[in-house]
PDB file of C-alpha atoms in Angstrom:
ATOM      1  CA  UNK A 123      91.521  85.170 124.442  1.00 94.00           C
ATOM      2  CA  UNK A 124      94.081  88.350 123.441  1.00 96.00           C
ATOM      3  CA  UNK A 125      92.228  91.012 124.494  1.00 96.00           C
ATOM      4  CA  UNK A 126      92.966  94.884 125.259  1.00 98.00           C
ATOM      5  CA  UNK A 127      90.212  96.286 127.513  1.00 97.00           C
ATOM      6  CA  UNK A 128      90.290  99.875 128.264  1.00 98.00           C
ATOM      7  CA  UNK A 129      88.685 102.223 131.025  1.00 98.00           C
ATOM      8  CA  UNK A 130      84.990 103.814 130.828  1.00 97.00           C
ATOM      9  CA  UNK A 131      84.165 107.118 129.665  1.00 98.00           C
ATOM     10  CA  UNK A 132      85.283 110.262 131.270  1.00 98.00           C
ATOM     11  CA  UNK A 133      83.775 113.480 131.777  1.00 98.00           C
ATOM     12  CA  UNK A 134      85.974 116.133 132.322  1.00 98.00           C
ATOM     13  CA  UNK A 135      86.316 119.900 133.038  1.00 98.00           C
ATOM     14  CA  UNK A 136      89.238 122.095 131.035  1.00 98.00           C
ATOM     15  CA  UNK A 137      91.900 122.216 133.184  1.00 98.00           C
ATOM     16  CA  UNK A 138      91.316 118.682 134.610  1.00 98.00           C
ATOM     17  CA  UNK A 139      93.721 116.017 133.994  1.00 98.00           C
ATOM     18  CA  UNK A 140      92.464 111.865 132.806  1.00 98.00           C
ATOM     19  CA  UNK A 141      94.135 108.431 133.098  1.00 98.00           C
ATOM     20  CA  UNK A 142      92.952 106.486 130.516  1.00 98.00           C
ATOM     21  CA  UNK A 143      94.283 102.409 131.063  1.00 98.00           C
ATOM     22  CA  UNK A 144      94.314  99.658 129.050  1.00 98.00           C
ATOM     23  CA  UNK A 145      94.748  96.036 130.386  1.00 98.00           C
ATOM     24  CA  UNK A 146      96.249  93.352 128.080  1.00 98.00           C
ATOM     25  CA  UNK A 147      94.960  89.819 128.591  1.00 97.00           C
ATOM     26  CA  UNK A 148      95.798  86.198 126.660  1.00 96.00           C
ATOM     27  CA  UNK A 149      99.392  87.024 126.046  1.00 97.00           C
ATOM     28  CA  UNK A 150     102.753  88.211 127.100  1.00 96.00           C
ATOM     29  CA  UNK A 151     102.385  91.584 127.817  1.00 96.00           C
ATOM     30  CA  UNK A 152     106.118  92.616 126.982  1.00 95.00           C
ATOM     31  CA  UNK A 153     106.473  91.033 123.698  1.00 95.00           C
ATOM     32  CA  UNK A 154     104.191  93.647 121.685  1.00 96.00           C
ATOM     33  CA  UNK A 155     104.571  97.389 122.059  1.00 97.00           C
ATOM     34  CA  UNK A 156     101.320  99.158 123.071  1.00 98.00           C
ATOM     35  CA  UNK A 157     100.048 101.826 120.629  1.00 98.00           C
ATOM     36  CA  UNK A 158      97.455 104.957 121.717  1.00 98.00           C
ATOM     37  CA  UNK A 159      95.741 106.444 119.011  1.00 98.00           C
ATOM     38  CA  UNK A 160      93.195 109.358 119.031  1.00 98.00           C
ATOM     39  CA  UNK A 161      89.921 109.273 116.992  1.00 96.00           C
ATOM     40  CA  UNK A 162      88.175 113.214 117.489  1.00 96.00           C
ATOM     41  CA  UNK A 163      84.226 113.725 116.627  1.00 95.00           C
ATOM     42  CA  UNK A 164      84.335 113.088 112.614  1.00 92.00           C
ATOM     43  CA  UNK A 165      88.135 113.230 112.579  1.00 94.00           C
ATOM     44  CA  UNK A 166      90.468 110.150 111.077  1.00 95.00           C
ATOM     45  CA  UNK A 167      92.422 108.138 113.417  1.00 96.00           C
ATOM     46  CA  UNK A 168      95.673 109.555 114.772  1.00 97.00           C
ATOM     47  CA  UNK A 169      98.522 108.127 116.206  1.00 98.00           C
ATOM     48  CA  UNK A 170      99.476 109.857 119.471  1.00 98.00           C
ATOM     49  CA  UNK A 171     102.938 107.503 120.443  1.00 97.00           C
ATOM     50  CA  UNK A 172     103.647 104.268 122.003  1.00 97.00           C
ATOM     51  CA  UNK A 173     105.772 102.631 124.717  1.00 97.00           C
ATOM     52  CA  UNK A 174     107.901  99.856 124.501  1.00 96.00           C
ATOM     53  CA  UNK A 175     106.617  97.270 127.238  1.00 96.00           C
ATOM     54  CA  UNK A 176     109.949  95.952 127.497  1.00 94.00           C
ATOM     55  CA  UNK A 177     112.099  99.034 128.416  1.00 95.00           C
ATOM     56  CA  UNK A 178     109.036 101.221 129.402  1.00 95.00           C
ATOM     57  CA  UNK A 179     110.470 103.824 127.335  1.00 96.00           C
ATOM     58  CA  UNK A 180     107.519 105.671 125.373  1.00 97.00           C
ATOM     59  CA  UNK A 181     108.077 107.678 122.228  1.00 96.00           C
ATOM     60  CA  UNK A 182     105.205 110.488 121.354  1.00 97.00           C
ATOM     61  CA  UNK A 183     103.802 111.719 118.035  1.00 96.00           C
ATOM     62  CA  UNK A 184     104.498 115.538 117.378  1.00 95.00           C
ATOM     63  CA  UNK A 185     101.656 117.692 118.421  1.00 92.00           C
ATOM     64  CA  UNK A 186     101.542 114.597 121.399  1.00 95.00           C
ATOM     65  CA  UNK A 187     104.596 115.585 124.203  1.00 93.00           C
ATOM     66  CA  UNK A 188     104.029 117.986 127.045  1.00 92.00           C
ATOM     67  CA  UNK A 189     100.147 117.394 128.123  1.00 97.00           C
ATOM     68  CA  UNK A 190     100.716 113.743 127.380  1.00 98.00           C
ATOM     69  CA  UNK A 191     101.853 110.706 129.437  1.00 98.00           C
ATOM     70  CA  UNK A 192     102.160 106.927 128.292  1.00 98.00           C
ATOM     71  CA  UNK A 193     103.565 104.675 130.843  1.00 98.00           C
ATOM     72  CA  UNK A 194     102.915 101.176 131.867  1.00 96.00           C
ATOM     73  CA  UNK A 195     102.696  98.878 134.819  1.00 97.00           C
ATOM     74  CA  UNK A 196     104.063  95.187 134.180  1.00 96.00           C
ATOM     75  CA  UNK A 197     102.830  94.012 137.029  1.00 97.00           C
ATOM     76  CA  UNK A 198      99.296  93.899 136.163  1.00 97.00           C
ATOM     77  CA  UNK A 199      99.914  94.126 132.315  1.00 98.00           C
ATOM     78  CA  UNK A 200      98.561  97.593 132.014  1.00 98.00           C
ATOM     79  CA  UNK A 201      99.458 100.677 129.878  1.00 98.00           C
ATOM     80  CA  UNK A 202      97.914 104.147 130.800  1.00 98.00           C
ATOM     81  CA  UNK A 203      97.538 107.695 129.059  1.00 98.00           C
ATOM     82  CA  UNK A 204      97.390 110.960 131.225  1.00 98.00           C
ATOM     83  CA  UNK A 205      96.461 113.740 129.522  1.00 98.00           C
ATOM     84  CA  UNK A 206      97.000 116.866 131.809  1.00 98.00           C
ATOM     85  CA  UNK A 207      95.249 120.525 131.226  1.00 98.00           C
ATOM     86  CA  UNK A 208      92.964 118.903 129.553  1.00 98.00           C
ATOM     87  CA  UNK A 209      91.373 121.023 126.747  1.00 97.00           C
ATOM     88  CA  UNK A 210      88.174 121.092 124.476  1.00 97.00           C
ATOM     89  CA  UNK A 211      89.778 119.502 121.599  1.00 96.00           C
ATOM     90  CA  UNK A 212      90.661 116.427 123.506  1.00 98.00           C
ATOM     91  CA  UNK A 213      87.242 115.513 123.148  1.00 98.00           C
ATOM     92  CA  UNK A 214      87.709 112.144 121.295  1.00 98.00           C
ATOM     93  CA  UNK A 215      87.274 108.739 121.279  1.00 97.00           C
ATOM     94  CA  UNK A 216      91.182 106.757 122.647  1.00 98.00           C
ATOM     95  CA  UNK A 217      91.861 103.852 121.527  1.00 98.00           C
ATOM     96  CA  UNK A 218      95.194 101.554 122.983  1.00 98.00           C
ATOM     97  CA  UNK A 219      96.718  99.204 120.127  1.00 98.00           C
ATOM     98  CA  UNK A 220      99.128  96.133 120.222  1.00 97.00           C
ATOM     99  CA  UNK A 221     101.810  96.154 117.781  1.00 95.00           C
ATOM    100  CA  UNK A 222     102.659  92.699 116.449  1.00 91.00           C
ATOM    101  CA  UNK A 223     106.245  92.351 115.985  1.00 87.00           C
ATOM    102  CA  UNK A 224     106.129  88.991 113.305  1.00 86.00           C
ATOM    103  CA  UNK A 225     103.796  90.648 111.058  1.00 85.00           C
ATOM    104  CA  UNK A 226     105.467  93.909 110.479  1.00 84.00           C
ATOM    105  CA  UNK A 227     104.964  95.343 113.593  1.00 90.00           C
ATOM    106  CA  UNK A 228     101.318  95.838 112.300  1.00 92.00           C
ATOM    107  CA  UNK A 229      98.852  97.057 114.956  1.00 96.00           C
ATOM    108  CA  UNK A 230      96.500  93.684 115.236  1.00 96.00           C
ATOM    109  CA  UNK A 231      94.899  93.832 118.279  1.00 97.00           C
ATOM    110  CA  UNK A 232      92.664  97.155 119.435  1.00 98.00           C
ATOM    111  CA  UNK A 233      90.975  98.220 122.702  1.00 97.00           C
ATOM    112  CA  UNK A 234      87.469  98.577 122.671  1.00 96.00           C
ATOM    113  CA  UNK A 235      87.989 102.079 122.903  1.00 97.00           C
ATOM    114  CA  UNK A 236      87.835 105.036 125.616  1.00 98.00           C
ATOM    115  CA  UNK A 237      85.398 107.920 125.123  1.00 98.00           C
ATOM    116  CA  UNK A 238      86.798 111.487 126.729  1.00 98.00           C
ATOM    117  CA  UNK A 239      84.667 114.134 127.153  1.00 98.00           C
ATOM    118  CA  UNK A 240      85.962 117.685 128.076  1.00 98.00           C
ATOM    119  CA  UNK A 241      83.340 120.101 128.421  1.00 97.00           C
ATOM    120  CA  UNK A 242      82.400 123.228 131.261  1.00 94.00           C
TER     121      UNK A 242
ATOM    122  CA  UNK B  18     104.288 112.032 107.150  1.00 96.00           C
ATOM    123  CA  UNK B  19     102.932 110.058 104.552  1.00 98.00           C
ATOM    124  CA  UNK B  20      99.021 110.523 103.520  1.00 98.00           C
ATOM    125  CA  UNK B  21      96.354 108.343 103.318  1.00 98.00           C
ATOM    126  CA  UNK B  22      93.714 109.300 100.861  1.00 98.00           C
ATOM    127  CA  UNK B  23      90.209 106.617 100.655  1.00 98.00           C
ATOM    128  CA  UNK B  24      88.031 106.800  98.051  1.00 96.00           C
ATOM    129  CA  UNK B  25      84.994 106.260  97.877  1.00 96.00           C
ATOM    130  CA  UNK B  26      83.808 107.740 101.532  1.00 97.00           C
ATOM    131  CA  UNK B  27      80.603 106.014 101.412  1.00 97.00           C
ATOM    132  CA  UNK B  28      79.741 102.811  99.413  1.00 97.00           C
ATOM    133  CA  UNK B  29      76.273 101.731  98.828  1.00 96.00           C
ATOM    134  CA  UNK B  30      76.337  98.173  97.899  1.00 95.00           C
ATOM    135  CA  UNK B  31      73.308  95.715  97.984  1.00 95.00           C
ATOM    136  CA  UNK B  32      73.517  92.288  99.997  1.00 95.00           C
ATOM    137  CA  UNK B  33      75.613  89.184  97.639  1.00 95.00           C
ATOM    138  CA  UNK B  34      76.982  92.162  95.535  1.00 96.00           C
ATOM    139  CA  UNK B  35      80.863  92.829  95.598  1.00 97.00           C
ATOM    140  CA  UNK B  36      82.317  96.278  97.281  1.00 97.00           C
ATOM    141  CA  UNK B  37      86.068  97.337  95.988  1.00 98.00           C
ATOM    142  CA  UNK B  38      87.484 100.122  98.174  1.00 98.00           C
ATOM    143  CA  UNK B  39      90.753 102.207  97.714  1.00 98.00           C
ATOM    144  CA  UNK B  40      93.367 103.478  99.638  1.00 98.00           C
ATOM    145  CA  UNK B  41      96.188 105.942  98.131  1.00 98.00           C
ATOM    146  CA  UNK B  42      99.233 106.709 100.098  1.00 98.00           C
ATOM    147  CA  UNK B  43     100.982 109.907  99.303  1.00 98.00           C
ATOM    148  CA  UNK B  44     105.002 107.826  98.512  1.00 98.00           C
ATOM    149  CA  UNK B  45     105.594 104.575  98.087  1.00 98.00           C
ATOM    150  CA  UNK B  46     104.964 102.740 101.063  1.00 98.00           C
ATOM    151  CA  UNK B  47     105.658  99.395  99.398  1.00 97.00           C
ATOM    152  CA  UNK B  48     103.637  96.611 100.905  1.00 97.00           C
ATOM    153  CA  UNK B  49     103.219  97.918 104.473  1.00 97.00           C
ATOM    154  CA  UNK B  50      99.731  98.254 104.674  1.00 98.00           C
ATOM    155  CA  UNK B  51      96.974  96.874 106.440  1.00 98.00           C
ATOM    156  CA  UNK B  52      93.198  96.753 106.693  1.00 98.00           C
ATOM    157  CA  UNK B  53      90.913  97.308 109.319  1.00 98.00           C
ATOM    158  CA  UNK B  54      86.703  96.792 109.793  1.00 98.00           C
ATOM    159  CA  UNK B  55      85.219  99.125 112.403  1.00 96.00           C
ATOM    160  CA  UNK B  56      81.329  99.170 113.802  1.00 95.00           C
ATOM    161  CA  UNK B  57      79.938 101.214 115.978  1.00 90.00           C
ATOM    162  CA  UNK B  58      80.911 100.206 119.776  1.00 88.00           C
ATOM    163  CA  UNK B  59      83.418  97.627 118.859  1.00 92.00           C
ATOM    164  CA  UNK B  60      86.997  97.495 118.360  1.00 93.00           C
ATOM    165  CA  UNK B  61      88.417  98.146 115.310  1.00 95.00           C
ATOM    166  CA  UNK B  62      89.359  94.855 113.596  1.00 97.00           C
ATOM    167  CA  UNK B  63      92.630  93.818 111.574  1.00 98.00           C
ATOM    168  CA  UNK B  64      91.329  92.033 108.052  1.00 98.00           C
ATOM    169  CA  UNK B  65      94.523  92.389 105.896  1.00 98.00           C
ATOM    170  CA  UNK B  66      97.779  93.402 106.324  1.00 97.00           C
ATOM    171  CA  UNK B  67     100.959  93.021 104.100  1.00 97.00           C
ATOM    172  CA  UNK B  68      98.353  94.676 101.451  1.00 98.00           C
ATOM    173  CA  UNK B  69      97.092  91.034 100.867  1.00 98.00           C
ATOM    174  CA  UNK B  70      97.623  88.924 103.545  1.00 97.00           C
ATOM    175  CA  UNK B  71      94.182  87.880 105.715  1.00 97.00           C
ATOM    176  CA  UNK B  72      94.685  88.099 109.252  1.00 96.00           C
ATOM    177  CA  UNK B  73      93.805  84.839 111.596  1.00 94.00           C
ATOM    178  CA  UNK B  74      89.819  84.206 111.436  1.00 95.00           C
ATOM    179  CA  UNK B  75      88.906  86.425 108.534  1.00 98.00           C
ATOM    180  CA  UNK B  76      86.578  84.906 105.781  1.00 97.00           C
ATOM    181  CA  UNK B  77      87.982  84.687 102.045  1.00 98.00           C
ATOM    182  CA  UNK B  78      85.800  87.045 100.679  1.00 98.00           C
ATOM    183  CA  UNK B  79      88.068  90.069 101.588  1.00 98.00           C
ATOM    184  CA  UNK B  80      90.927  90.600  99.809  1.00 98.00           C
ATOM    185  CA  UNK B  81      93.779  92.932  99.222  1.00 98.00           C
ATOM    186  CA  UNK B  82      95.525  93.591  96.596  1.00 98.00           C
ATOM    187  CA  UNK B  83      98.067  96.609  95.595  1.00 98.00           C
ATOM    188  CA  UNK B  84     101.396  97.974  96.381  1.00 98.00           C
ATOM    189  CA  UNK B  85     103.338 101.264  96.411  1.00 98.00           C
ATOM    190  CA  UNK B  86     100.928 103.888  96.819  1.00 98.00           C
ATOM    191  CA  UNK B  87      97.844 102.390  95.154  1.00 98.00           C
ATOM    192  CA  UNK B  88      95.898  99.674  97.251  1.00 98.00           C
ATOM    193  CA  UNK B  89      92.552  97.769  97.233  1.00 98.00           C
ATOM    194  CA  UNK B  90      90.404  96.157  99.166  1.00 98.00           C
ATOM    195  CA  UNK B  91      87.596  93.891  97.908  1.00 98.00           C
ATOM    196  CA  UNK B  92      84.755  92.229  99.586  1.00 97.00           C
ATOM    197  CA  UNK B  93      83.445  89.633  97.043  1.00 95.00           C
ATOM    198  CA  UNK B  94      80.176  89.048  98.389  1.00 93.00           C
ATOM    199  CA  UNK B  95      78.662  91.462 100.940  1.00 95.00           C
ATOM    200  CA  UNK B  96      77.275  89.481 103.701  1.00 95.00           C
ATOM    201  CA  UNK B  97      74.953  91.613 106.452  1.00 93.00           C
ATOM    202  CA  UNK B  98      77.648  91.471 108.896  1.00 95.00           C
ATOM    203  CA  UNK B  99      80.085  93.258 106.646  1.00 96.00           C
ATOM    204  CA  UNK B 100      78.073  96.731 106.713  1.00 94.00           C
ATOM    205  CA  UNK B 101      80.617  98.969 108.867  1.00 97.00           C
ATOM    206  CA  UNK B 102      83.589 101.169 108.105  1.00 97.00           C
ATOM    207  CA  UNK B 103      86.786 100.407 106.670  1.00 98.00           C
ATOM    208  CA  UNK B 104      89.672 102.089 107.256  1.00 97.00           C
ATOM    209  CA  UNK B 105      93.437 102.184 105.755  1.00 98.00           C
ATOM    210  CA  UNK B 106      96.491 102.217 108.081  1.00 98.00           C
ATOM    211  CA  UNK B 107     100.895 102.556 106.350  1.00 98.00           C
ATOM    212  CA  UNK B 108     103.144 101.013 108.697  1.00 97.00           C
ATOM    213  CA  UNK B 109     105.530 101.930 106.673  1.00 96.00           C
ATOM    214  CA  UNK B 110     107.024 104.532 108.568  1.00 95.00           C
ATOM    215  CA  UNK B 111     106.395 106.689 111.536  1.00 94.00           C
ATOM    216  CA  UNK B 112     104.097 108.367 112.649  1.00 96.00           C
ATOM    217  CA  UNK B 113     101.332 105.715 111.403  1.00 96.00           C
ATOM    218  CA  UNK B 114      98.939 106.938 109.577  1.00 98.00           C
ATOM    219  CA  UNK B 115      95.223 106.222 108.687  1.00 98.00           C
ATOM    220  CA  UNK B 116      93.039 107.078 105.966  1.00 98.00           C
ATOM    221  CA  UNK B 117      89.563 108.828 106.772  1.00 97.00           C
ATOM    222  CA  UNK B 118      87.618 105.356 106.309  1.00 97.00           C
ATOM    223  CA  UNK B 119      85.049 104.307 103.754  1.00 98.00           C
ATOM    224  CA  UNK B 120      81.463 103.483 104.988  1.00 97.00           C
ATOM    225  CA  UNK B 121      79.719 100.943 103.169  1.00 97.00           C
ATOM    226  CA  UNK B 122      76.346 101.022 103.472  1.00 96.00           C
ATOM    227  CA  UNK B 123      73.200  99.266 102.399  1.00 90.00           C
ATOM    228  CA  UNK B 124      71.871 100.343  99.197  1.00 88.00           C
TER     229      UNK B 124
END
């Protein structure tokens, strides 16, 4: 079965830095690009960056570079997000995305989603 | 970056009735977009993409229609298991983008 499954929850204090992973399952892992996007309390969806599971090379959204780390590890199929200095307003829900490269490059399959916590 | 504007934000619909959502994109976007169902405590699911195209395993009661910067999405019979959110995503261009989402709710 393709399947993304992600980390648990986190509770954090500012300052404090997170790895968020996501393990990919029923497929070949460098084929589809992995995708993080962002969900904040009553917020849309945003789309933080991506990495290219192939080349490892990630690309960031604006607002997304600095405090914010997306690498991979092939060997066990597994992308991560650091977020360092973690802040208040990182408080959201993170969700890790395939990318589908035959159907437009559409995201298709979704992890079941990481809740992050930052609070003192 | 290109906006994604749904309308309505909630839907109340009764069970067998049909539910037509819309998502607006702020340029032409042409046929790049796609579809997704969301409960609570699952993963977001992929319904359409291509503005009409049904992903693998979705019934044929949703459809999509649309293209440019107007788009639809139309459940022709709400069944109990289609209650959730519904959410817009362009892949048109980068940085994706998502619209807020559209609730549809039990009336």
């Amino acid at each position: 079965q393709v399947q993304l499954v992600q980390s648990g929850s986190e509770l954090k204090k500012p300052g404090a830095s997170v790895t968020v992973s996501c393990k990919a399952a029923g497929y070949s892992f460098t084929n589809h690009a992995i995708n993080w996007v962002r969900q904040a309390p009553g917020q849309r969806l945003f789309w933080m960056g991506s990495i290219n599971t192939d080349s490892g090379n990630p690309t960031y959204a604006q607002g997304f570079t600095g405090r914010f780390v997306i690498s991979l590890d092939t060997s066990v199929s597994t992308a991560y997000l650091q977020i360092n200095r973690l802040q208040a307003e990182d408080t959201a829900v993170y969700f890790c995305v395939r990318s589908r490269p035959l159907w437009g490059f559409v995201f298709d399959i979704w992890g079941q989603g990481t809740v992050v916590t930052v609070s003192s | 970056e290109i906006v994604m504007t749904q309308d309505p934000a909630t839907l109340s619909v009764s069970p067998g009735e049909r539910a037509t959502l819309s998502c607006r994109a702020s340029q032409s976007i042409r046929n790049t977009l796609a579809w997704y169902q969301h409960k609570p405590g699952q993963p977001p699911r992929l319904l359409i993409f291509r503005a009409s195209t049904r992903a693998s395993d979705i019934p044929p009661r949703f459809s999509g229609s649309g293209s440019g910067t107007e788009f639809t999405l139309t459940i022709s019979s709400l069944q109990s298991e289609d209650f959730a959110v519904y959410f817009c995503m362009q892949y048109h261009d980068w940085p994706r983008t998502f619209g807020q989402g559209t609730k549809v709710e039990i009336k």
